[in-house]
Amino acid sequence: MEISKPSSRKAQWRKISLPYLYLLPAFLIMGIITFYPLIYQIIISFTNFDTKHLLLGLKSPELEFIGLKNYIDIFTAALPVENFNFFRVLEFNFWWALSNVMLHVPAGVLIATLLNTEGLWMKRIYRAVYILPVVVPPLVVATVWTNIFDERYGAMNQLLANISTYFGNTGPIFIRWFEDVKPPIPGFLPGAPLTLAYYAMMIANFWLGWPFMSVVATGALQSIPRDLYEAASIDGATGGQQFWNITVPLLRPAMIPAAVYGFTLSFNLFNFVFFMTGGGPARSTELLVTFAYNLVRNLRWYGVAAAFAVIIFGVAMIVFLITNRITRATQNYSEA
Amino acid sequence: MEAPKSTTSKNPIVRFLNMNTSGQTSGRNLPLWRQLLLQIISLAILASVMFPIMYIVTLSFSSKTTRPSSLELIPKEISFVAYKQVLDKPTGNPVTFIELLKNSVLLSVGVGLAALLIAVTAAYAFSRLKFKMREVLMILVFIPLLMPAVGLSTPLYLLLNQIQVKQCTKEVVAIQPFTTCEGGAKGKLVFNLRDSLLGVGIAMTATALPFAVWNLKGYLDTIPKELEEAAAIDGADTNQTFWQIVIPLAMPQLAVTFFLGFIGHWQEFVTTWLFLSQPKDYTLAMTLYNMTGQYANSVPWNRFAAMAVIVALPVAVVYVGLQKQIVGGLTTGSVKG
C-alpha cells in the first residue's frame, strides 16, 4: 500500500460524506419545493390568509395570527359554507374507500380464479379484454362515465330503458343520477346519507377497480403450486373447499398490499368525484381532497385551506400507520 | 400417468374420462355444462367491460353532432369527422392540437424524468449505504407522500409567482426578485414562472419526487447484495458499484418508475388547472375537462368522445407494452416500502 497518511484520512472523510452526497440532489430540491411549502402551509394555517395577502405573503401587514380558529371552524362546521360538516365528509371518505376495496378485491379474486379454470375456452380473449379498464387513464374514465350517467342523453338511462322494455315499460327513463338528493336506501350509512351519485360513482369505479385486483390475483394464483390442488382433490376436497382452504390463504400475502394500495388510491380519488359529481348533490359525495380543492380554487380562503390540508395530512398519517401495520403483519405471515 | 390436473369430482370414472393426457390445457377436462356456465359468466363480464368502451368509440366515429337519443354500442358508420375537428380546432381558444399535445408530453415526460434522475441516488443511499440519521431522513422524504397535491398548491403558487421577468423599458429587462425595474416602475410582465409549463412542472415534481424515491428504494431493496459485495472485493468503490452494477441492474425498474410518472402526470389536472391561465399552455387533460360537465353544453358529444379516445391512447399503449413490469413494480414498491 502506497497510500500516505493524509490521503487516507481524506478517503475516510470521503467515505463518511459520500452517502450525504448521494442524498444531496433530492434533499436540495425537496427543501425548496416540498419542505418549504409544507412549513409555509402550517404557518398560514394559523392566520386569516386571504386573497388580499397573496401579493405580499407572510410579509403583508394585515395578516393576523388567529390561533386555532381555522381548525375550530372546520371541526365545528362554523365555516360559512352550505352543507359542510367535517365529520360527515370524513365518514363518507372512509366509507367510500372501504366500500370500493371491499367490492374490488373479492371481484378481482373471483374473476381471476374464473380465468384460471383449466380448459376454459377463449381464455386469452377474456384476459386481453378484462385488462382494458386498467389501461385507460382514470381521468378519461371519469369523464366518459360522467357522460354515461347524463340524465337526458346518457347511456345508462338508455340501457335501463332498453332493459325495462322486457318488463313492459315503454317510455324513456330519466334517472337524475347526480342531482337526486334523496338517498335510495335511507339509513344505509348512519350520519352520511348515500345519494344516487354515490352509487353512480361506485359503478364507475368498480368498472375501473376490479381489473387491477384481478391482475394482481392472477399473478399470485399462478405461483400457487399445482400439487396442492392435486393433493386436495385426491383427498376429496370439493372445488369450494379448495378455494377457501388453498386459494384464499395463499392469495392473502399478495392481495393485502394490493388492497391497501387500492384503499389509499380510492381515498384520494380526486378525478372521479371532481368530474362526475363535483362533490354534490348537497356535498354528499365530497371527499377531503375535493373540499380542499374547493377551498383553494373557488372560496380562496387560503388560511382555512391550509388548516384543512394539515388535517388531511393528519388523517393520511393515521391511515398510513394502520395500513402499514396491516402490510407488516402480512409480510410476517408470508415469511412464516 | 398422473392424476388429472383439476377435476373436482370424486368419482374415479369421471376423473378418468376427464383425464388430460396431452399435457396441454384443453377443453376436455371441463364438463360441458360447467364450460357453458363459465362461458356465460365470462361473456357477461366481457359485455360489462366493453360497454363504456364501445359506447365512446361508437360515439367518436359518429358524424352526428346531436346528442344520442338511443343507445348505440356498435358503430353504424365509420366517420372521422369528429377526430378531424378535434385535431383541427380542439377548443374555442386559439391553440392547436399539436401545442396541447406538446404541452402534455413536455409536462409528463419532463416531470417523470426529472423526478427519476433526482431520486435515484437518494434511493440508492437509503437502500444500501450506512450513515447517521438514516431513519430520520427517510421519514422526512416519505412525509410529503401523505400530503395530497392540493395541500401544497398555495405555497407553491406564491413561491413560483415571485419569479417574474419584466420588460422595464425597451432594452432593460428585470428578473424578479433578483433585480427590479428602476424607480419602482412596474414594467410589462413577460414571463411568470407560476403561469408557465416550467413552473407547473416544478410544482408537480414536488410530489413526484418523494414517490420516485419510495418506489425505487423498494425495488433496490430486492436486488441481491452479492453482486455488489463481489464488486467491492474486486476493489470497486461505492461510486463504481453504483454506476456499473446497480444502475444497469435497476434499468427495468427505472423505466417502470419513469412510465408510472408519465402515466400519472399525463392526466395531471389539479396543479395545471390552478396555475395555468393562458390557453397556449393548456394540456390535453385540461381540454378534455373543458369538454365535459358544466362548461360543455355546446360541445358535440362525438367530439368529446374523439378527444377521450385520443387522450387515452398513449397511456394505453405504454401500459399494454409494460403491463407485467408496471403491476410488478407497483406491488414490490408497496410491499417493501
XYZ file of C-alpha atoms in Angstrom:
673
model
C 0.000 0.000 0.000
C 1.379 3.296 -1.024
C -1.354 5.463 0.368
C 0.108 8.143 2.579
C -1.469 9.165 5.845
C -3.193 12.438 4.905
C -4.830 10.998 1.811
C -6.169 8.046 3.765
C -7.771 10.481 6.161
C -9.198 12.148 3.093
C -10.520 8.797 1.946
C -12.025 8.280 5.362
C -13.744 11.631 5.144
C -14.982 10.826 1.657
C -16.409 7.562 2.881
C -18.376 9.268 5.622
C -19.640 12.082 3.445
C -20.492 10.016 0.404
C -23.993 8.926 1.498
C -24.916 12.545 2.140
C -23.585 13.449 -1.278
C -25.933 10.859 -2.755
C -28.827 12.394 -0.843
C -27.928 15.965 -1.672
C -29.742 16.461 -5.021
C -33.038 15.101 -3.734
C -32.900 16.987 -0.438
C -31.793 20.232 -2.033
C -34.741 20.236 -4.390
C -37.249 18.894 -1.908
C -36.082 21.522 0.543
C -37.269 24.252 -1.778
C -40.333 22.767 -3.406
C -41.612 20.312 -0.801
C -40.474 21.104 2.735
C -40.637 24.870 2.430
C -44.264 24.753 1.174
C -45.157 22.246 3.891
C -43.868 24.536 6.635
C -45.381 27.596 4.981
C -48.700 25.800 4.879
C -48.537 25.020 8.582
C -47.731 28.658 9.384
C -50.563 30.155 7.344
C -53.000 27.637 8.789
C -52.900 29.771 11.951
C -53.635 33.004 10.079
C -56.510 34.670 8.285
C -54.625 34.375 4.971
C -56.874 35.555 2.180
C -56.750 36.731 -1.444
C -55.637 40.165 -0.294
C -52.496 38.657 1.228
C -51.483 36.878 -1.945
C -49.172 39.651 -3.142
C -47.006 40.043 -0.045
C -47.500 36.645 1.573
C -46.290 36.427 5.160
C -44.901 39.973 4.930
C -48.292 41.606 4.434
C -49.084 43.936 7.342
C -52.752 42.991 7.788
C -52.008 39.293 8.152
C -53.241 38.268 11.579
C -52.417 35.219 13.603
C -55.715 33.872 14.780
C -54.507 30.788 16.625
C -56.583 27.665 16.173
C -59.643 29.469 14.817
C -59.403 27.876 11.352
C -59.170 24.410 12.852
C -62.025 25.023 15.264
C -64.159 26.450 12.454
C -63.572 23.346 10.362
C -64.332 20.898 13.147
C -67.409 22.704 14.412
C -68.833 23.308 10.930
C -68.668 27.034 11.592
C -67.426 27.826 8.082
C -69.949 29.820 6.081
C -70.233 27.003 3.543
C -73.529 25.355 2.807
C -73.924 21.720 3.817
C -70.426 21.357 5.158
C -69.788 19.106 8.090
C -66.237 17.892 8.504
C -67.089 14.665 10.280
C -69.704 13.720 7.705
C -67.181 14.294 4.915
C -64.597 12.275 6.837
C -67.023 9.429 7.437
C -68.113 9.422 3.815
C -64.481 9.494 2.677
C -63.605 6.431 4.755
C -66.732 4.597 3.713
C -66.117 5.439 0.061
C -62.594 3.990 0.117
C -63.568 0.994 2.211
C -66.678 0.057 0.230
C -64.703 0.270 -3.004
C -61.957 -2.054 -1.806
C -64.478 -4.447 -0.288
C -66.028 -4.863 -3.728
C -62.950 -4.714 -5.930
C -60.812 -7.276 -4.124
C -63.330 -10.157 -3.945
C -64.491 -9.483 -7.504
C -60.916 -9.374 -8.738
C -60.032 -12.629 -6.988
C -63.167 -14.429 -8.182
C -62.693 -13.349 -11.786
C -59.009 -14.265 -11.685
C -59.986 -17.698 -10.384
C -62.582 -17.996 -13.125
C -59.977 -17.255 -15.783
C -57.573 -19.656 -14.159
C -60.006 -22.523 -14.699
C -58.252 -25.083 -16.788
C -59.794 -25.714 -20.160
C -61.903 -22.584 -20.278
C -62.467 -21.605 -23.895
C -61.342 -18.218 -25.222
C -59.291 -17.543 -22.112
C -56.857 -15.336 -23.982
C -59.596 -13.119 -25.367
C -61.100 -12.670 -21.920
C -57.721 -11.880 -20.385
C -56.989 -9.320 -23.095
C -60.360 -7.593 -22.729
C -60.553 -7.670 -18.922
C -57.296 -5.719 -18.694
C -58.688 -2.785 -20.683
C -60.022 -0.714 -17.741
C -56.563 -0.762 -16.125
C -55.120 0.680 -19.285
C -57.430 3.671 -19.700
C -56.341 6.743 -17.706
C -58.754 7.344 -14.778
C -59.241 10.926 -15.914
C -60.742 9.678 -19.174
C -62.750 7.028 -17.348
C -64.231 9.709 -15.115
C -65.226 11.969 -17.997
C -66.702 9.107 -20.008
C -68.810 7.873 -17.102
C -69.949 11.430 -16.444
C -71.469 11.325 -19.904
C -72.876 7.840 -19.415
C -74.787 8.986 -16.332
C -76.154 12.086 -18.056
C -79.792 12.482 -17.134
C -81.270 13.058 -20.611
C -78.828 11.592 -23.125
C -76.707 9.263 -21.023
C -76.122 5.658 -21.968
C -77.032 4.310 -18.523
C -80.594 5.598 -18.597
C -80.934 4.398 -22.190
C -79.643 0.974 -21.248
C -82.082 0.783 -18.333
C -84.899 1.867 -20.657
C -83.925 -0.870 -23.126
C -83.872 -3.493 -20.398
C -87.125 -2.318 -18.878
C -88.965 -2.848 -22.164
C -88.780 -6.561 -21.358
C -90.732 -5.802 -18.219
C -93.445 -3.906 -20.007
C -92.078 -0.393 -19.725
C -92.309 1.643 -22.927
C -91.222 5.182 -22.121
C -87.707 6.506 -21.667
C -86.122 6.589 -18.220
C -84.735 9.769 -16.728
C -82.940 8.979 -13.508
C -81.255 12.069 -12.124
C -78.070 10.296 -11.098
C -76.108 13.321 -9.986
C -78.901 15.594 -8.791
C -81.212 13.444 -6.734
C -80.703 14.353 -3.069
C -82.927 11.616 -1.657
C -80.860 8.546 -0.681
C -82.304 5.423 -2.360
C -81.558 3.292 0.709
C -82.222 5.566 3.690
C -80.118 4.975 6.771
C -77.588 2.760 4.972
C -74.675 4.718 6.383
C -75.772 6.490 9.572
C -74.720 10.128 9.618
C -73.762 10.363 5.964
C -76.635 9.806 3.527
C -75.575 7.967 0.383
C -77.223 9.595 -2.600
C -77.645 8.097 -6.051
C -74.486 9.947 -7.063
C -72.532 7.697 -4.677
C -73.904 4.594 -6.368
C -73.156 6.010 -9.808
C -69.571 6.650 -8.757
C -69.359 3.185 -7.241
C -70.433 1.642 -10.544
C -67.879 3.660 -12.494
C -65.094 2.981 -10.017
C -65.982 -0.702 -9.873
C -65.503 -0.886 -13.609
C -62.093 0.687 -13.134
C -61.073 -1.042 -9.918
C -61.603 -4.805 -10.090
C -59.438 -5.486 -13.162
C -56.331 -4.253 -11.348
C -57.083 -6.556 -8.429
C -57.686 -9.329 -10.911
C -54.250 -8.801 -12.493
C -52.558 -8.965 -9.097
C -54.579 -12.051 -8.133
C -53.763 -13.821 -11.412
C -50.059 -13.355 -10.781
C -50.394 -14.778 -7.300
C -52.654 -17.635 -8.439
C -50.134 -18.840 -10.954
C -47.466 -19.068 -8.293
C -49.558 -21.468 -6.207
C -48.126 -24.955 -6.789
C -50.477 -27.285 -8.663
C -49.691 -30.265 -6.449
C -51.567 -28.588 -3.624
C -54.802 -28.786 -5.609
C -53.998 -32.282 -6.837
C -53.358 -33.493 -3.318
C -56.535 -31.817 -2.124
C -58.675 -33.339 -4.859
C -57.195 -36.754 -4.175
C -58.168 -36.235 -0.554
C -61.652 -35.475 -1.819
C -61.831 -31.717 -1.317
C -64.521 -30.029 -3.391
C -63.862 -27.012 -5.551
C -65.305 -24.726 -2.898
C -63.173 -26.263 -0.164
C -60.079 -25.938 -2.313
C -60.893 -22.285 -2.932
C -61.316 -21.423 0.736
C -58.517 -23.582 2.118
C -55.822 -23.218 -0.544
C -56.532 -20.301 -2.851
C -57.698 -17.698 -0.337
C -54.934 -18.144 2.276
C -52.200 -18.280 -0.361
C -53.544 -15.198 -2.132
C -53.622 -13.154 1.046
C -49.983 -12.005 1.036
C -50.400 -10.618 -2.474
C -53.908 -9.229 -2.100
C -53.497 -7.302 1.133
C -50.831 -4.909 -0.167
C -52.931 -4.512 -3.314
C -55.999 -3.791 -1.181
C -54.044 -1.235 0.840
C -52.876 0.368 -2.378
C -56.458 0.411 -3.670
C -57.688 1.912 -0.412
C -55.259 4.830 -0.486
C -55.969 5.347 -4.177
C -59.743 5.482 -3.649
C -59.345 7.574 -0.505
C -57.859 10.418 -2.554
C -59.687 9.755 -5.825
C -59.915 13.383 -6.805
C -60.666 12.998 -10.511
C -63.733 10.833 -10.115
C -65.547 12.986 -7.624
C -64.452 16.221 -9.210
C -65.536 15.277 -12.723
C -68.629 13.238 -12.006
C -70.391 14.980 -9.153
C -68.258 17.938 -8.139
C -68.932 16.759 -4.589
C -72.672 17.180 -4.981
C -75.567 16.936 -4.587
C -75.562 18.940 -1.363
C -71.911 17.935 -0.758
C -72.991 14.362 -0.156
C -70.127 12.922 -2.227
C -67.465 15.384 -1.187
C -64.091 13.876 -0.287
C -61.455 15.591 1.833
C -59.306 16.324 -1.235
C -62.137 17.748 -3.311
C -63.188 20.016 -0.471
C -59.587 21.163 -0.041
C -59.558 21.971 -3.746
C -62.797 23.912 -3.387
C -61.323 25.950 -0.548
C -58.344 26.928 -2.671
C -59.886 27.291 -6.083
C -63.376 28.624 -5.520
C -63.600 30.017 -1.999
C -59.982 31.225 -1.868
C -59.721 31.047 1.901
C -56.087 30.122 1.924
C -55.729 30.103 5.700
C -58.664 27.737 6.141
C -57.436 25.663 3.215
C -54.019 25.360 4.865
C -55.606 24.195 8.106
C -57.678 21.738 6.119
C -54.554 20.449 4.368
C -52.866 19.929 7.726
C -55.911 17.980 8.917
C -55.836 15.824 5.755
C -52.181 15.228 6.472
C -53.078 14.027 9.955
C -55.804 11.737 8.626
C -53.438 10.351 5.993
C -50.854 9.717 8.706
C -53.361 7.690 10.728
C -54.432 5.751 7.617
C -50.785 5.128 6.790
C -49.955 3.846 10.277
C -52.914 1.454 10.196
C -52.300 0.166 6.670
C -48.580 -0.117 7.337
C -49.385 -2.341 10.295
C -51.596 -4.494 8.098
C -48.938 -4.944 5.398
C -46.241 -5.609 8.004
C -48.461 -8.258 9.534
C -48.886 -9.974 6.192
C -45.181 -9.777 5.470
C -44.524 -11.760 8.604
C -47.349 -14.038 7.610
C -45.804 -14.745 4.222
C -42.404 -15.347 5.741
C -43.768 -17.693 8.380
C -49.911 -41.471 -15.768
C -50.528 -38.770 -13.236
C -53.730 -37.727 -11.621
C -55.914 -35.384 -13.656
C -54.962 -31.801 -13.076
C -58.007 -30.071 -11.789
C -61.004 -32.292 -11.602
C -63.219 -31.623 -8.686
C -65.198 -34.843 -8.980
C -64.691 -37.675 -6.526
C -65.963 -40.235 -8.995
C -62.972 -42.150 -10.403
C -64.744 -42.853 -13.694
C -65.476 -39.186 -14.249
C -61.928 -38.463 -13.335
C -60.671 -40.944 -15.818
C -62.884 -39.578 -18.577
C -61.707 -36.073 -17.856
C -58.092 -37.024 -17.659
C -55.817 -34.749 -19.577
C -53.248 -36.883 -21.333
C -51.884 -34.291 -23.716
C -50.108 -32.338 -21.017
C -51.652 -29.236 -22.567
C -54.702 -27.482 -21.289
C -57.713 -28.118 -23.440
C -61.445 -28.059 -23.052
C -61.645 -31.760 -22.450
C -61.249 -31.816 -18.697
C -64.056 -29.359 -18.085
C -67.573 -30.797 -18.178
C -69.675 -29.193 -20.894
C -72.324 -27.761 -18.575
C -69.662 -26.110 -16.467
C -67.905 -24.831 -19.547
C -71.167 -23.270 -20.747
C -71.957 -21.782 -17.354
C -68.492 -20.255 -17.053
C -68.714 -19.017 -20.636
C -71.966 -17.190 -19.854
C -70.404 -15.552 -16.796
C -67.255 -14.649 -18.711
C -69.252 -13.175 -21.579
C -71.375 -11.124 -19.187
C -68.220 -9.678 -17.629
C -66.857 -9.074 -21.118
C -70.009 -7.167 -22.023
C -69.799 -5.012 -18.889
C -66.158 -4.170 -19.582
C -66.818 -3.364 -23.213
C -69.961 -1.307 -22.577
C -68.368 2.117 -21.922
C -65.559 1.452 -24.383
C -67.879 0.546 -27.242
C -70.147 3.415 -26.306
C -67.398 6.021 -26.520
C -65.773 4.502 -29.615
C -69.124 4.373 -31.418
C -69.802 7.946 -30.435
C -66.394 9.066 -31.669
C -66.975 7.513 -35.104
C -70.356 9.148 -35.471
C -70.794 12.221 -37.649
C -73.909 13.335 -35.795
C -73.357 16.399 -33.661
C -76.624 15.983 -31.768
C -76.607 14.073 -28.523
C -77.572 10.423 -28.766
C -81.244 9.762 -28.141
C -80.933 5.993 -28.066
C -78.252 3.567 -27.052
C -75.731 2.657 -29.748
C -72.881 0.341 -28.935
C -71.847 -0.737 -32.411
C -70.721 1.891 -34.911
C -73.233 2.302 -37.746
C -70.786 4.443 -39.649
C -67.059 4.990 -39.515
C -66.697 8.719 -39.854
C -63.549 10.570 -38.876
C -65.295 13.928 -38.848
C -65.102 14.269 -35.072
C -61.433 13.298 -34.956
C -60.665 15.726 -37.739
C -62.498 18.537 -35.971
C -60.744 17.844 -32.694
C -57.351 17.758 -34.391
C -58.060 20.934 -36.363
C -59.554 23.037 -33.622
C -59.656 21.296 -30.253
C -61.095 24.197 -28.247
C -62.627 27.576 -28.738
C -59.258 29.068 -27.773
C -56.551 29.837 -30.304
C -54.477 26.770 -29.540
C -53.679 23.922 -31.898
C -53.865 20.250 -31.108
C -50.121 19.924 -31.624
C -49.495 22.569 -28.963
C -51.772 20.797 -26.498
C -50.044 17.504 -27.227
C -46.632 19.121 -26.902
C -47.560 20.635 -23.534
C -48.881 17.320 -22.222
C -45.802 15.425 -23.404
C -43.388 18.051 -22.091
C -45.006 18.036 -18.660
C -45.428 14.302 -18.234
C -42.080 13.272 -19.708
C -40.257 16.176 -18.080
C -41.622 15.569 -14.600
C -41.177 11.803 -14.927
C -37.532 12.177 -15.971
C -36.660 14.935 -13.516
C -38.100 13.035 -10.565
C -36.303 9.872 -11.617
C -32.885 11.459 -12.106
C -33.011 13.342 -8.820
C -34.423 10.385 -6.897
C -32.134 7.595 -7.998
C -29.041 8.434 -5.943
C -31.120 9.120 -2.846
C -32.967 5.826 -3.280
C -29.626 4.024 -3.524
C -28.290 5.727 -0.419
C -31.387 4.761 1.568
C -31.311 1.221 0.289
C -27.617 0.382 0.650
C -25.446 2.917 2.418
C -24.985 3.245 6.155
C -24.961 6.689 7.666
C -26.111 8.650 10.676
C -29.698 9.903 10.720
C -30.693 7.426 8.010
C -34.072 6.677 9.583
C -34.876 10.309 10.286
C -34.009 11.415 6.776
C -36.005 8.563 5.283
C -39.108 9.507 7.244
C -38.548 13.096 6.153
C -38.643 12.057 2.494
C -41.772 9.960 2.892
C -43.750 12.518 4.897
C -44.753 14.565 1.828
C -46.318 11.447 0.312
C -49.104 11.853 2.832
C -49.925 15.336 1.599
C -52.183 15.471 -1.464
C -51.050 17.780 -4.275
C -53.795 20.291 -3.423
C -52.312 20.650 0.036
C -49.071 22.139 -1.254
C -50.579 24.234 -4.018
C -50.954 27.590 -2.234
C -47.362 27.966 -1.011
C -46.019 26.682 -4.332
C -48.209 29.175 -6.140
C -46.840 32.007 -4.024
C -43.271 30.783 -4.311
C -43.311 30.428 -8.080
C -45.295 33.602 -8.531
C -42.389 35.601 -7.137
C -40.188 34.785 -10.071
C -41.207 37.063 -12.900
C -39.441 38.576 -15.859
C -40.459 42.133 -16.611
C -39.748 44.394 -19.520
C -38.999 47.761 -17.875
C -38.082 49.745 -20.952
C -37.253 48.576 -24.426
C -33.738 47.488 -23.527
C -33.950 46.818 -19.807
C -35.266 43.516 -18.516
C -35.679 42.824 -14.813
C -35.761 39.368 -13.307
C -37.678 39.464 -10.066
C -36.937 39.003 -7.236
C -33.240 39.390 -8.116
C -33.487 42.682 -9.957
C -36.302 45.189 -10.184
C -37.104 47.968 -12.576
C -35.555 51.297 -11.775
C -37.536 53.812 -9.793
C -40.197 51.281 -8.820
C -41.625 51.210 -12.342
C -43.968 48.286 -12.839
C -42.859 47.215 -16.291
C -44.573 44.798 -18.600
C -44.851 41.200 -17.433
C -43.082 38.934 -19.912
C -42.800 35.731 -18.007
C -44.301 34.453 -14.799
C -42.822 31.174 -13.591
C -46.111 30.222 -11.904
C -48.042 30.734 -15.128
C -45.696 28.623 -17.249
C -45.207 24.972 -18.059
C -41.811 25.074 -16.370
C -43.340 26.335 -13.135
C -46.138 23.777 -13.192
C -43.534 21.108 -13.883
C -41.573 22.218 -10.817
C -44.730 22.168 -8.702
C -45.613 18.670 -9.924
C -42.097 17.434 -9.150
C -42.694 18.384 -5.509
C -44.986 15.383 -5.085
C -43.476 13.184 -7.816
C -40.027 13.192 -6.249
C -40.816 11.528 -2.903
C -42.864 8.918 -4.753
C -39.945 8.143 -7.075
C -37.557 7.756 -4.120
C -40.014 5.435 -2.356
C -40.703 3.341 -5.446
C -37.032 2.970 -6.407
C -35.879 2.206 -2.877
C -38.488 -0.544 -2.661
C -37.062 -2.093 -5.799
C -33.372 -1.662 -4.921
C -34.061 -3.481 -1.656
C -34.994 -6.568 -3.661
C -31.739 -6.702 -5.655
C -29.406 -9.258 -4.072
C -26.390 -7.729 -2.381
C -23.958 -10.444 -3.522
C -23.063 -8.743 -6.789
C -22.167 -5.525 -5.036
C -20.185 -7.385 -2.409
C -18.269 -9.189 -5.136
C -17.563 -5.863 -6.808
C -16.343 -4.446 -3.503
C -13.945 -7.380 -3.069
C -12.639 -6.679 -6.561
C -11.820 -3.194 -5.336
C -14.725 -1.166 -6.716
C -15.664 1.834 -4.613
C -19.211 2.939 -3.926
C -19.405 5.195 -6.964
C -18.219 2.465 -9.315
C -20.604 -0.068 -7.810
C -23.461 2.358 -8.167
C -22.829 3.306 -11.787
C -21.584 -0.014 -13.130
C -23.586 -2.586 -11.166
C -26.669 -1.082 -9.585
C -27.797 1.242 -12.374
C -27.691 -1.440 -15.104
C -29.472 -3.900 -12.809
C -32.143 -1.372 -11.918
C -32.769 -0.265 -15.509
C -36.125 -2.067 -15.845
C -37.418 -0.521 -12.643
C -36.075 2.868 -13.645
C -38.129 2.542 -16.807
C -41.204 1.496 -14.846
C -40.841 4.377 -12.396
C -40.473 6.745 -15.298
C -43.564 5.401 -17.034
C -45.606 5.469 -13.828
C -44.656 9.114 -13.574
C -45.555 9.614 -17.202
C -48.949 7.945 -16.821
C -49.739 9.846 -13.642
C -48.764 13.233 -14.970
C -50.262 12.735 -18.397
C -53.603 13.148 -16.695
C -52.476 15.741 -14.151
C -55.269 18.144 -13.620
C -55.202 19.825 -10.210
C -51.944 21.753 -10.496
C -52.270 22.694 -14.147
C -55.811 23.921 -13.621
C -54.816 26.003 -10.596
C -51.638 27.517 -12.025
C -52.004 27.994 -15.759
C -54.096 30.804 -17.169
C -53.022 31.084 -20.798
C -54.673 28.812 -23.374
C -51.348 28.272 -25.127
C -50.119 26.362 -22.072
C -53.173 24.124 -21.727
C -52.792 20.356 -21.777
C -54.913 17.605 -23.301
C -56.299 16.662 -19.893
C -57.444 20.230 -19.289
C -59.058 20.317 -22.717
C -60.909 17.101 -22.027
C -62.236 18.598 -18.813
C -63.401 21.635 -20.732
C -65.404 19.348 -22.977
C -67.464 17.776 -20.177
C -69.781 18.892 -17.454
C -70.912 22.411 -16.838
C -68.653 24.092 -19.390
C -69.550 21.835 -22.231
C -73.154 22.427 -23.162
C -72.166 23.426 -26.676
C -69.594 20.701 -27.299
C -70.935 17.905 -29.512
C -70.515 14.553 -27.851
C -68.858 12.956 -30.839
C -66.030 15.443 -30.488
C -65.751 14.799 -26.771
C -65.628 11.068 -27.494
C -62.904 11.506 -30.085
C -60.885 13.572 -27.625
C -61.337 10.960 -24.884
C -60.005 8.255 -27.227
C -57.046 10.447 -28.200
C -56.131 11.224 -24.575
C -56.462 7.575 -23.577
C -54.386 6.080 -26.393
C -50.794 6.998 -25.408
C -51.249 5.732 -21.870
C -52.993 2.595 -23.106
C -50.149 1.815 -25.486
C -47.494 2.323 -22.804
C -49.459 0.232 -20.349
C -50.068 -2.679 -22.685
C -46.384 -2.754 -23.586
C -45.206 -2.739 -19.984
C -48.135 -4.332 -18.200
C -46.218 -7.012 -16.332
C -43.448 -4.730 -15.165
C -45.834 -1.990 -14.073
C -48.032 -4.235 -11.949
C -44.966 -5.975 -10.521
C -43.269 -2.647 -9.880
C -46.257 -1.250 -8.026
C -46.638 -4.205 -5.739
C -42.945 -4.644 -4.883
C -42.817 -0.965 -4.053
C -45.808 -1.139 -1.774
C -44.763 -4.327 -0.021
C -41.266 -3.282 0.740
C -41.984 0.420 1.231
